[in-house]
Short mmCIF file of N, CA and C in Angstrom, two decimals:
data_model
loop_
_atom_site.label_atom_id
_atom_site.label_comp_id
_atom_site.label_asym_id
_atom_site.label_seq_id
_atom_site.Cartn_x
_atom_site.Cartn_y
_atom_site.Cartn_z
N UNK A 1 -3.47 -9.10 38.73
CA UNK A 1 -3.03 -7.72 38.57
C UNK A 1 -1.76 -7.69 37.70
N UNK A 2 -0.81 -8.54 38.03
CA UNK A 2 0.45 -8.60 37.30
C UNK A 2 0.24 -9.03 35.85
N UNK A 3 -0.66 -9.98 35.63
CA UNK A 3 -0.97 -10.44 34.28
C UNK A 3 -1.56 -9.31 33.45
N UNK A 4 -2.46 -8.52 34.05
CA UNK A 4 -3.07 -7.40 33.33
C UNK A 4 -2.02 -6.35 32.96
N UNK A 5 -1.11 -6.06 33.89
CA UNK A 5 -0.04 -5.10 33.61
C UNK A 5 0.86 -5.60 32.48
N UNK A 6 1.15 -6.89 32.47
CA UNK A 6 1.98 -7.48 31.42
C UNK A 6 1.28 -7.37 30.06
N UNK A 7 -0.03 -7.63 30.03
CA UNK A 7 -0.80 -7.51 28.78
C UNK A 7 -0.80 -6.07 28.28
N UNK A 8 -0.98 -5.12 29.20
CA UNK A 8 -0.98 -3.70 28.82
C UNK A 8 0.37 -3.30 28.25
N UNK A 9 1.45 -3.75 28.88
CA UNK A 9 2.79 -3.45 28.37
C UNK A 9 3.02 -4.08 27.00
N UNK A 10 2.56 -5.30 26.80
CA UNK A 10 2.71 -5.97 25.51
C UNK A 10 1.95 -5.21 24.43
N UNK A 11 0.74 -4.73 24.75
CA UNK A 11 -0.04 -3.93 23.80
C UNK A 11 0.69 -2.65 23.44
N UNK A 12 1.32 -2.02 24.43
CA UNK A 12 2.09 -0.80 24.18
C UNK A 12 3.27 -1.09 23.24
N UNK A 13 3.98 -2.19 23.46
CA UNK A 13 5.10 -2.58 22.61
C UNK A 13 4.61 -2.87 21.19
N UNK A 14 3.47 -3.57 21.08
CA UNK A 14 2.91 -3.88 19.75
C UNK A 14 2.57 -2.61 18.99
N UNK A 15 1.98 -1.64 19.66
CA UNK A 15 1.63 -0.37 19.01
C UNK A 15 2.91 0.38 18.59
N UNK A 16 3.90 0.41 19.49
CA UNK A 16 5.16 1.12 19.19
C UNK A 16 5.92 0.46 18.05
N UNK A 17 5.78 -0.85 17.89
CA UNK A 17 6.54 -1.54 16.85
C UNK A 17 5.87 -1.49 15.48
N UNK A 18 4.65 -0.95 15.39
CA UNK A 18 3.97 -0.82 14.09
C UNK A 18 4.71 0.18 13.21
N UNK A 19 4.83 -0.16 11.96
CA UNK A 19 5.44 0.76 11.00
C UNK A 19 4.40 1.76 10.53
N UNK A 20 4.86 2.88 9.99
CA UNK A 20 3.99 3.91 9.43
C UNK A 20 4.50 4.24 8.03
N UNK A 21 3.58 4.67 7.17
CA UNK A 21 3.96 5.13 5.83
C UNK A 21 4.04 6.66 5.87
N UNK A 22 5.24 7.20 6.01
CA UNK A 22 5.44 8.65 6.05
C UNK A 22 5.49 9.21 4.63
N UNK A 23 4.90 10.39 4.44
CA UNK A 23 4.96 11.06 3.16
C UNK A 23 4.29 10.29 2.04
N UNK A 24 3.19 9.61 2.36
CA UNK A 24 2.50 8.79 1.36
C UNK A 24 2.00 9.67 0.21
N UNK A 25 2.42 9.30 -0.99
CA UNK A 25 2.07 10.05 -2.19
C UNK A 25 1.56 9.09 -3.26
N UNK A 26 0.44 9.42 -3.90
CA UNK A 26 -0.08 8.61 -5.00
C UNK A 26 -0.29 9.50 -6.22
N UNK A 27 0.10 8.98 -7.38
CA UNK A 27 0.04 9.74 -8.62
C UNK A 27 -0.39 8.84 -9.76
N UNK A 28 -1.14 9.40 -10.69
CA UNK A 28 -1.43 8.72 -11.94
C UNK A 28 -0.23 8.89 -12.85
N UNK A 29 0.19 7.81 -13.51
CA UNK A 29 1.39 7.85 -14.35
C UNK A 29 1.05 7.41 -15.77
N UNK A 30 1.50 8.22 -16.74
CA UNK A 30 1.43 7.86 -18.16
C UNK A 30 2.83 7.46 -18.58
N UNK A 31 2.94 6.31 -19.23
CA UNK A 31 4.26 5.84 -19.68
C UNK A 31 4.53 6.38 -21.08
N UNK A 32 5.75 6.86 -21.29
CA UNK A 32 6.19 7.38 -22.58
C UNK A 32 7.42 6.60 -23.03
N UNK A 33 7.67 6.60 -24.30
CA UNK A 33 8.85 5.95 -24.89
C UNK A 33 8.97 4.49 -24.44
N UNK A 34 7.87 3.76 -24.60
CA UNK A 34 7.89 2.33 -24.29
C UNK A 34 8.08 2.01 -22.82
N UNK A 35 7.66 2.90 -21.93
CA UNK A 35 7.77 2.65 -20.50
C UNK A 35 9.05 3.14 -19.88
N UNK A 36 9.92 3.79 -20.67
CA UNK A 36 11.20 4.26 -20.14
C UNK A 36 11.08 5.61 -19.43
N UNK A 37 10.00 6.34 -19.72
CA UNK A 37 9.81 7.64 -19.12
C UNK A 37 8.42 7.70 -18.48
N UNK A 38 8.35 8.27 -17.28
CA UNK A 38 7.08 8.43 -16.58
C UNK A 38 6.68 9.90 -16.57
N UNK A 39 5.40 10.15 -16.89
CA UNK A 39 4.86 11.50 -16.84
C UNK A 39 3.62 11.47 -15.96
N UNK A 40 3.57 12.38 -14.99
CA UNK A 40 2.43 12.43 -14.10
C UNK A 40 1.20 12.95 -14.86
N UNK A 41 0.04 12.35 -14.60
CA UNK A 41 -1.20 12.78 -15.24
C UNK A 41 -2.37 12.70 -14.28
N UNK A 42 -3.36 13.55 -14.52
CA UNK A 42 -4.60 13.50 -13.74
C UNK A 42 -5.76 12.98 -14.59
N UNK A 43 -5.48 12.65 -15.83
CA UNK A 43 -6.50 12.16 -16.77
C UNK A 43 -6.58 10.64 -16.69
N UNK A 44 -7.77 10.12 -16.44
CA UNK A 44 -7.95 8.67 -16.32
C UNK A 44 -7.59 7.96 -17.62
N UNK A 45 -7.99 8.52 -18.76
CA UNK A 45 -7.75 7.84 -20.04
C UNK A 45 -6.26 7.78 -20.40
N UNK A 46 -5.45 8.66 -19.81
CA UNK A 46 -4.01 8.65 -20.08
C UNK A 46 -3.22 7.84 -19.05
N UNK A 47 -3.86 7.47 -17.95
CA UNK A 47 -3.16 6.78 -16.86
C UNK A 47 -2.90 5.33 -17.21
N UNK A 48 -1.63 4.94 -17.12
CA UNK A 48 -1.23 3.55 -17.36
C UNK A 48 -1.06 2.78 -16.05
N UNK A 49 -0.71 3.52 -14.98
CA UNK A 49 -0.50 2.88 -13.68
C UNK A 49 -0.58 3.94 -12.59
N UNK A 50 -0.72 3.47 -11.35
CA UNK A 50 -0.71 4.35 -10.19
C UNK A 50 0.60 4.13 -9.46
N UNK A 51 1.31 5.23 -9.20
CA UNK A 51 2.57 5.17 -8.46
C UNK A 51 2.29 5.51 -7.00
N UNK A 52 2.72 4.62 -6.11
CA UNK A 52 2.54 4.79 -4.67
C UNK A 52 3.94 4.89 -4.06
N UNK A 53 4.23 6.01 -3.42
CA UNK A 53 5.56 6.17 -2.83
C UNK A 53 5.43 6.70 -1.40
N UNK A 54 6.33 6.22 -0.55
CA UNK A 54 6.34 6.61 0.86
C UNK A 54 7.65 6.14 1.47
N UNK A 55 7.87 6.50 2.71
CA UNK A 55 9.03 5.98 3.43
C UNK A 55 8.57 5.33 4.72
N UNK A 56 9.28 4.28 5.10
CA UNK A 56 9.09 3.65 6.39
C UNK A 56 10.13 4.28 7.30
N UNK A 57 9.71 5.01 8.34
CA UNK A 57 10.68 5.72 9.17
C UNK A 57 11.48 4.78 10.08
N UNK A 58 12.55 5.31 10.63
CA UNK A 58 13.35 4.55 11.59
C UNK A 58 12.46 4.21 12.79
N UNK A 59 12.52 2.95 13.22
CA UNK A 59 11.75 2.52 14.38
C UNK A 59 12.55 1.43 15.11
N UNK A 60 13.29 1.80 16.16
CA UNK A 60 14.14 0.83 16.85
C UNK A 60 13.36 -0.27 17.56
N UNK A 61 12.06 -0.09 17.79
CA UNK A 61 11.25 -1.10 18.47
C UNK A 61 10.75 -2.16 17.50
N UNK A 62 10.62 -1.81 16.23
CA UNK A 62 10.10 -2.75 15.22
C UNK A 62 11.10 -3.87 14.95
N UNK A 63 10.56 -5.04 14.64
CA UNK A 63 11.42 -6.18 14.31
C UNK A 63 12.03 -5.97 12.93
N UNK A 64 13.29 -6.37 12.80
CA UNK A 64 13.96 -6.29 11.51
C UNK A 64 13.59 -7.49 10.66
N UNK A 65 13.74 -7.32 9.34
CA UNK A 65 13.51 -8.44 8.43
C UNK A 65 12.60 -8.07 7.28
N UNK A 66 12.28 -9.07 6.47
CA UNK A 66 11.43 -8.86 5.30
C UNK A 66 10.00 -8.58 5.73
N UNK A 67 9.41 -7.57 5.10
CA UNK A 67 8.02 -7.22 5.32
C UNK A 67 7.34 -7.20 3.96
N UNK A 68 6.15 -7.77 3.89
CA UNK A 68 5.38 -7.68 2.66
C UNK A 68 4.44 -6.49 2.81
N UNK A 69 4.60 -5.52 1.91
CA UNK A 69 3.76 -4.32 1.90
C UNK A 69 2.69 -4.54 0.83
N UNK A 70 1.43 -4.38 1.20
CA UNK A 70 0.31 -4.54 0.28
C UNK A 70 -0.33 -3.17 0.03
N UNK A 71 -0.73 -2.91 -1.20
CA UNK A 71 -1.51 -1.73 -1.52
C UNK A 71 -2.89 -2.21 -1.96
N UNK A 72 -3.90 -1.74 -1.26
CA UNK A 72 -5.29 -2.07 -1.59
C UNK A 72 -5.90 -0.81 -2.19
N UNK A 73 -6.49 -0.94 -3.37
CA UNK A 73 -7.05 0.22 -4.06
C UNK A 73 -8.52 -0.03 -4.35
N UNK A 74 -9.36 0.90 -3.89
CA UNK A 74 -10.79 0.86 -4.17
C UNK A 74 -11.04 1.86 -5.30
N UNK A 75 -11.57 1.37 -6.42
CA UNK A 75 -11.82 2.23 -7.57
C UNK A 75 -13.10 3.04 -7.36
N UNK A 76 -13.35 4.06 -8.19
CA UNK A 76 -14.54 4.90 -8.03
C UNK A 76 -15.86 4.11 -8.08
N UNK A 77 -15.87 2.96 -8.74
CA UNK A 77 -17.10 2.16 -8.80
C UNK A 77 -17.23 1.21 -7.60
N UNK A 78 -16.34 1.36 -6.60
CA UNK A 78 -16.44 0.58 -5.37
C UNK A 78 -15.81 -0.79 -5.40
N UNK A 79 -15.12 -1.12 -6.48
CA UNK A 79 -14.49 -2.44 -6.60
C UNK A 79 -13.03 -2.36 -6.18
N UNK A 80 -12.50 -3.48 -5.67
CA UNK A 80 -11.09 -3.55 -5.34
C UNK A 80 -10.31 -3.88 -6.61
N UNK A 81 -9.26 -3.09 -6.88
CA UNK A 81 -8.41 -3.38 -8.02
C UNK A 81 -7.54 -4.58 -7.70
N UNK A 82 -7.40 -5.51 -8.64
CA UNK A 82 -6.53 -6.66 -8.47
C UNK A 82 -6.15 -7.20 -9.84
N UNK A 83 -5.05 -7.91 -9.91
CA UNK A 83 -4.62 -8.51 -11.17
C UNK A 83 -5.38 -9.80 -11.45
N UNK A 84 -5.86 -10.48 -10.39
CA UNK A 84 -6.59 -11.73 -10.56
C UNK A 84 -7.54 -11.92 -9.38
N UNK A 85 -8.72 -12.47 -9.65
CA UNK A 85 -9.71 -12.70 -8.61
C UNK A 85 -9.56 -14.08 -7.99
N UNK A 86 -8.34 -14.45 -7.62
CA UNK A 86 -8.12 -15.76 -7.02
C UNK A 86 -7.53 -15.61 -5.62
N UNK A 87 -7.40 -16.71 -4.91
CA UNK A 87 -6.96 -16.68 -3.51
C UNK A 87 -5.52 -16.19 -3.34
N UNK A 88 -4.71 -16.27 -4.39
CA UNK A 88 -3.33 -15.80 -4.26
C UNK A 88 -3.23 -14.27 -4.22
N UNK A 89 -4.32 -13.58 -4.51
CA UNK A 89 -4.34 -12.12 -4.48
C UNK A 89 -5.15 -11.57 -3.30
N UNK A 90 -5.39 -12.42 -2.30
CA UNK A 90 -6.12 -12.00 -1.10
C UNK A 90 -5.13 -11.88 0.06
N UNK A 91 -5.30 -10.84 0.87
CA UNK A 91 -4.47 -10.68 2.07
C UNK A 91 -5.39 -10.29 3.24
N UNK A 92 -4.84 -10.40 4.44
CA UNK A 92 -5.60 -10.11 5.66
C UNK A 92 -5.12 -8.80 6.26
N UNK A 93 -6.07 -7.96 6.65
CA UNK A 93 -5.74 -6.72 7.36
C UNK A 93 -6.79 -6.55 8.45
N UNK A 94 -6.32 -6.40 9.68
CA UNK A 94 -7.24 -6.35 10.81
C UNK A 94 -8.00 -7.66 10.88
N UNK A 95 -9.32 -7.58 10.89
CA UNK A 95 -10.16 -8.78 10.91
C UNK A 95 -10.84 -8.99 9.56
N UNK A 96 -10.33 -8.35 8.53
CA UNK A 96 -10.94 -8.42 7.20
C UNK A 96 -9.99 -9.06 6.19
N UNK A 97 -10.54 -9.40 5.05
CA UNK A 97 -9.76 -9.90 3.92
C UNK A 97 -10.09 -9.04 2.71
N UNK A 98 -9.13 -8.88 1.83
CA UNK A 98 -9.36 -8.10 0.62
C UNK A 98 -8.33 -8.44 -0.44
N UNK A 99 -8.56 -7.90 -1.62
CA UNK A 99 -7.63 -8.10 -2.73
C UNK A 99 -6.58 -7.01 -2.72
N UNK A 100 -5.35 -7.38 -3.03
CA UNK A 100 -4.29 -6.37 -3.15
C UNK A 100 -4.11 -6.02 -4.63
N UNK A 101 -3.82 -4.74 -4.88
CA UNK A 101 -3.58 -4.27 -6.24
C UNK A 101 -2.11 -4.47 -6.59
N UNK A 102 -1.24 -4.31 -5.61
CA UNK A 102 0.19 -4.53 -5.79
C UNK A 102 0.79 -4.85 -4.43
N UNK A 103 1.88 -5.60 -4.45
CA UNK A 103 2.59 -5.89 -3.21
C UNK A 103 4.08 -5.87 -3.47
N UNK A 104 4.83 -5.66 -2.40
CA UNK A 104 6.29 -5.58 -2.51
C UNK A 104 6.91 -6.07 -1.21
N UNK A 105 7.97 -6.85 -1.32
CA UNK A 105 8.71 -7.30 -0.15
C UNK A 105 9.85 -6.32 0.10
N UNK A 106 9.92 -5.80 1.33
CA UNK A 106 10.92 -4.82 1.71
C UNK A 106 11.73 -5.37 2.87
N UNK A 107 13.04 -5.29 2.79
CA UNK A 107 13.90 -5.71 3.90
C UNK A 107 14.06 -4.51 4.83
N UNK A 108 13.35 -4.53 5.95
CA UNK A 108 13.36 -3.42 6.90
C UNK A 108 14.44 -3.67 7.95
N UNK A 109 15.38 -2.73 8.09
CA UNK A 109 16.49 -2.89 9.04
C UNK A 109 16.52 -1.75 10.06
N UNK A 110 15.35 -1.30 10.49
CA UNK A 110 15.19 -0.24 11.50
C UNK A 110 15.79 1.09 11.07
N UNK A 111 15.91 1.30 9.76
CA UNK A 111 16.35 2.58 9.22
C UNK A 111 15.28 3.10 8.27
N UNK A 112 15.34 4.39 8.00
CA UNK A 112 14.39 4.97 7.04
C UNK A 112 14.55 4.25 5.71
N UNK A 113 13.44 3.75 5.18
CA UNK A 113 13.45 2.97 3.95
C UNK A 113 12.45 3.56 2.97
N UNK A 114 12.92 3.92 1.78
CA UNK A 114 12.04 4.46 0.74
C UNK A 114 11.38 3.30 -0.01
N UNK A 115 10.09 3.44 -0.29
CA UNK A 115 9.33 2.39 -0.98
C UNK A 115 8.57 3.02 -2.14
N UNK A 116 8.67 2.41 -3.32
CA UNK A 116 7.89 2.82 -4.49
C UNK A 116 7.21 1.57 -5.03
N UNK A 117 5.90 1.67 -5.24
CA UNK A 117 5.10 0.56 -5.76
C UNK A 117 4.27 1.07 -6.94
N UNK A 118 3.96 0.17 -7.86
CA UNK A 118 3.13 0.52 -9.01
C UNK A 118 1.94 -0.43 -9.08
N UNK A 119 0.76 0.14 -9.33
CA UNK A 119 -0.45 -0.67 -9.47
C UNK A 119 -1.00 -0.49 -10.88
N UNK A 120 -1.31 -1.61 -11.51
CA UNK A 120 -1.87 -1.62 -12.87
C UNK A 120 -3.29 -2.17 -12.82
N UNK A 121 -4.05 -1.86 -13.85
CA UNK A 121 -5.37 -2.47 -13.97
C UNK A 121 -5.21 -3.88 -14.54
N UNK A 122 -6.29 -4.63 -14.53
CA UNK A 122 -6.27 -5.95 -15.17
C UNK A 122 -6.04 -5.76 -16.66
N UNK A 123 -5.49 -6.78 -17.29
CA UNK A 123 -5.27 -6.74 -18.74
C UNK A 123 -6.59 -6.45 -19.45
N UNK A 124 -6.57 -5.50 -20.37
CA UNK A 124 -7.76 -5.16 -21.15
C UNK A 124 -8.66 -4.13 -20.49
N UNK A 125 -8.39 -3.78 -19.23
CA UNK A 125 -9.19 -2.76 -18.54
C UNK A 125 -8.40 -1.46 -18.49
N UNK A 126 -9.11 -0.38 -18.19
CA UNK A 126 -8.43 0.91 -18.07
C UNK A 126 -8.96 1.64 -16.84
N UNK A 127 -8.26 2.69 -16.45
CA UNK A 127 -8.68 3.49 -15.31
C UNK A 127 -9.92 4.30 -15.68
N UNK A 128 -10.79 4.53 -14.70
CA UNK A 128 -12.01 5.29 -14.93
C UNK A 128 -11.96 6.60 -14.13
N UNK A 129 -12.78 7.54 -14.52
CA UNK A 129 -12.85 8.83 -13.84
C UNK A 129 -13.36 8.64 -12.42
N UNK A 130 -12.83 9.46 -11.50
CA UNK A 130 -13.33 9.45 -10.14
C UNK A 130 -12.22 9.34 -9.10
N UNK A 131 -12.67 9.08 -7.86
CA UNK A 131 -11.76 9.04 -6.72
C UNK A 131 -11.37 7.60 -6.38
N UNK A 132 -10.05 7.38 -6.30
CA UNK A 132 -9.49 6.09 -5.91
C UNK A 132 -9.03 6.20 -4.45
N UNK A 133 -9.35 5.19 -3.66
CA UNK A 133 -8.94 5.15 -2.26
C UNK A 133 -7.82 4.12 -2.15
N UNK A 134 -6.68 4.56 -1.62
CA UNK A 134 -5.51 3.69 -1.53
C UNK A 134 -5.17 3.47 -0.05
N UNK A 135 -5.03 2.20 0.33
CA UNK A 135 -4.60 1.82 1.68
C UNK A 135 -3.30 1.05 1.56
N UNK A 136 -2.33 1.38 2.40
CA UNK A 136 -1.07 0.65 2.44
C UNK A 136 -1.07 -0.17 3.73
N UNK A 137 -0.82 -1.47 3.60
CA UNK A 137 -0.91 -2.39 4.73
C UNK A 137 0.35 -3.24 4.86
N UNK A 138 0.68 -3.59 6.08
CA UNK A 138 1.71 -4.58 6.37
C UNK A 138 1.47 -5.13 7.77
N UNK A 139 1.94 -6.31 8.02
CA UNK A 139 1.81 -6.95 9.32
C UNK A 139 0.36 -6.98 9.81
N UNK A 140 -0.59 -7.10 8.89
CA UNK A 140 -1.99 -7.20 9.27
C UNK A 140 -2.67 -5.90 9.62
N UNK A 141 -1.99 -4.77 9.45
CA UNK A 141 -2.58 -3.48 9.79
C UNK A 141 -2.35 -2.44 8.71
N UNK A 142 -3.19 -1.41 8.72
CA UNK A 142 -3.08 -0.31 7.76
C UNK A 142 -2.06 0.69 8.29
N UNK A 143 -1.08 1.03 7.44
CA UNK A 143 -0.02 1.96 7.86
C UNK A 143 -0.12 3.31 7.15
N UNK A 144 -1.05 3.44 6.20
CA UNK A 144 -1.23 4.70 5.51
C UNK A 144 -2.43 4.68 4.58
N UNK A 145 -3.04 5.85 4.37
CA UNK A 145 -4.19 6.02 3.47
C UNK A 145 -3.98 7.24 2.60
N UNK A 146 -4.51 7.17 1.39
CA UNK A 146 -4.46 8.34 0.50
C UNK A 146 -5.58 8.21 -0.53
N UNK A 147 -5.87 9.30 -1.22
CA UNK A 147 -6.85 9.26 -2.30
C UNK A 147 -6.20 9.87 -3.56
N UNK A 148 -6.73 9.44 -4.70
CA UNK A 148 -6.27 9.95 -5.98
C UNK A 148 -7.50 10.24 -6.83
N UNK A 149 -7.60 11.46 -7.33
CA UNK A 149 -8.73 11.85 -8.17
C UNK A 149 -8.26 11.89 -9.62
N UNK A 150 -8.88 11.08 -10.48
CA UNK A 150 -8.59 11.10 -11.90
C UNK A 150 -9.77 11.67 -12.65
N UNK A 151 -9.50 12.54 -13.60
CA UNK A 151 -10.56 13.20 -14.38
C UNK A 151 -10.87 12.42 -15.64
#
């Protein structure tokens, strides 16, 4: 009985310590003036990269320290966007494995932390028309989802 109660409490702590991606926003970005200026676009042919922005809210239960944030992007043709199809671009989320489109290490200190990430296509490829599905993951779990429609 006591062991079961301890397991239940540990599960509650694990759930409470999970981070969330608040205010998750994804935008198509066209670079101007050699990449010095960003302009939002909904046109696939003008998109140079996808901007993913969100905040990690204050969470006193979460452990402090470096966290690797992964963005997994499924393109309209059902493929995972990645810079390379090798094992260094694979990460684990839940009980699955997948390719990350971009990743960033964030030093989380139990305070609200703003995060901005950029995802690019492979060299020589471009964005295509349709709906992109974006998942933000850390610590083996999904902390946010969003979609982006490019025309």
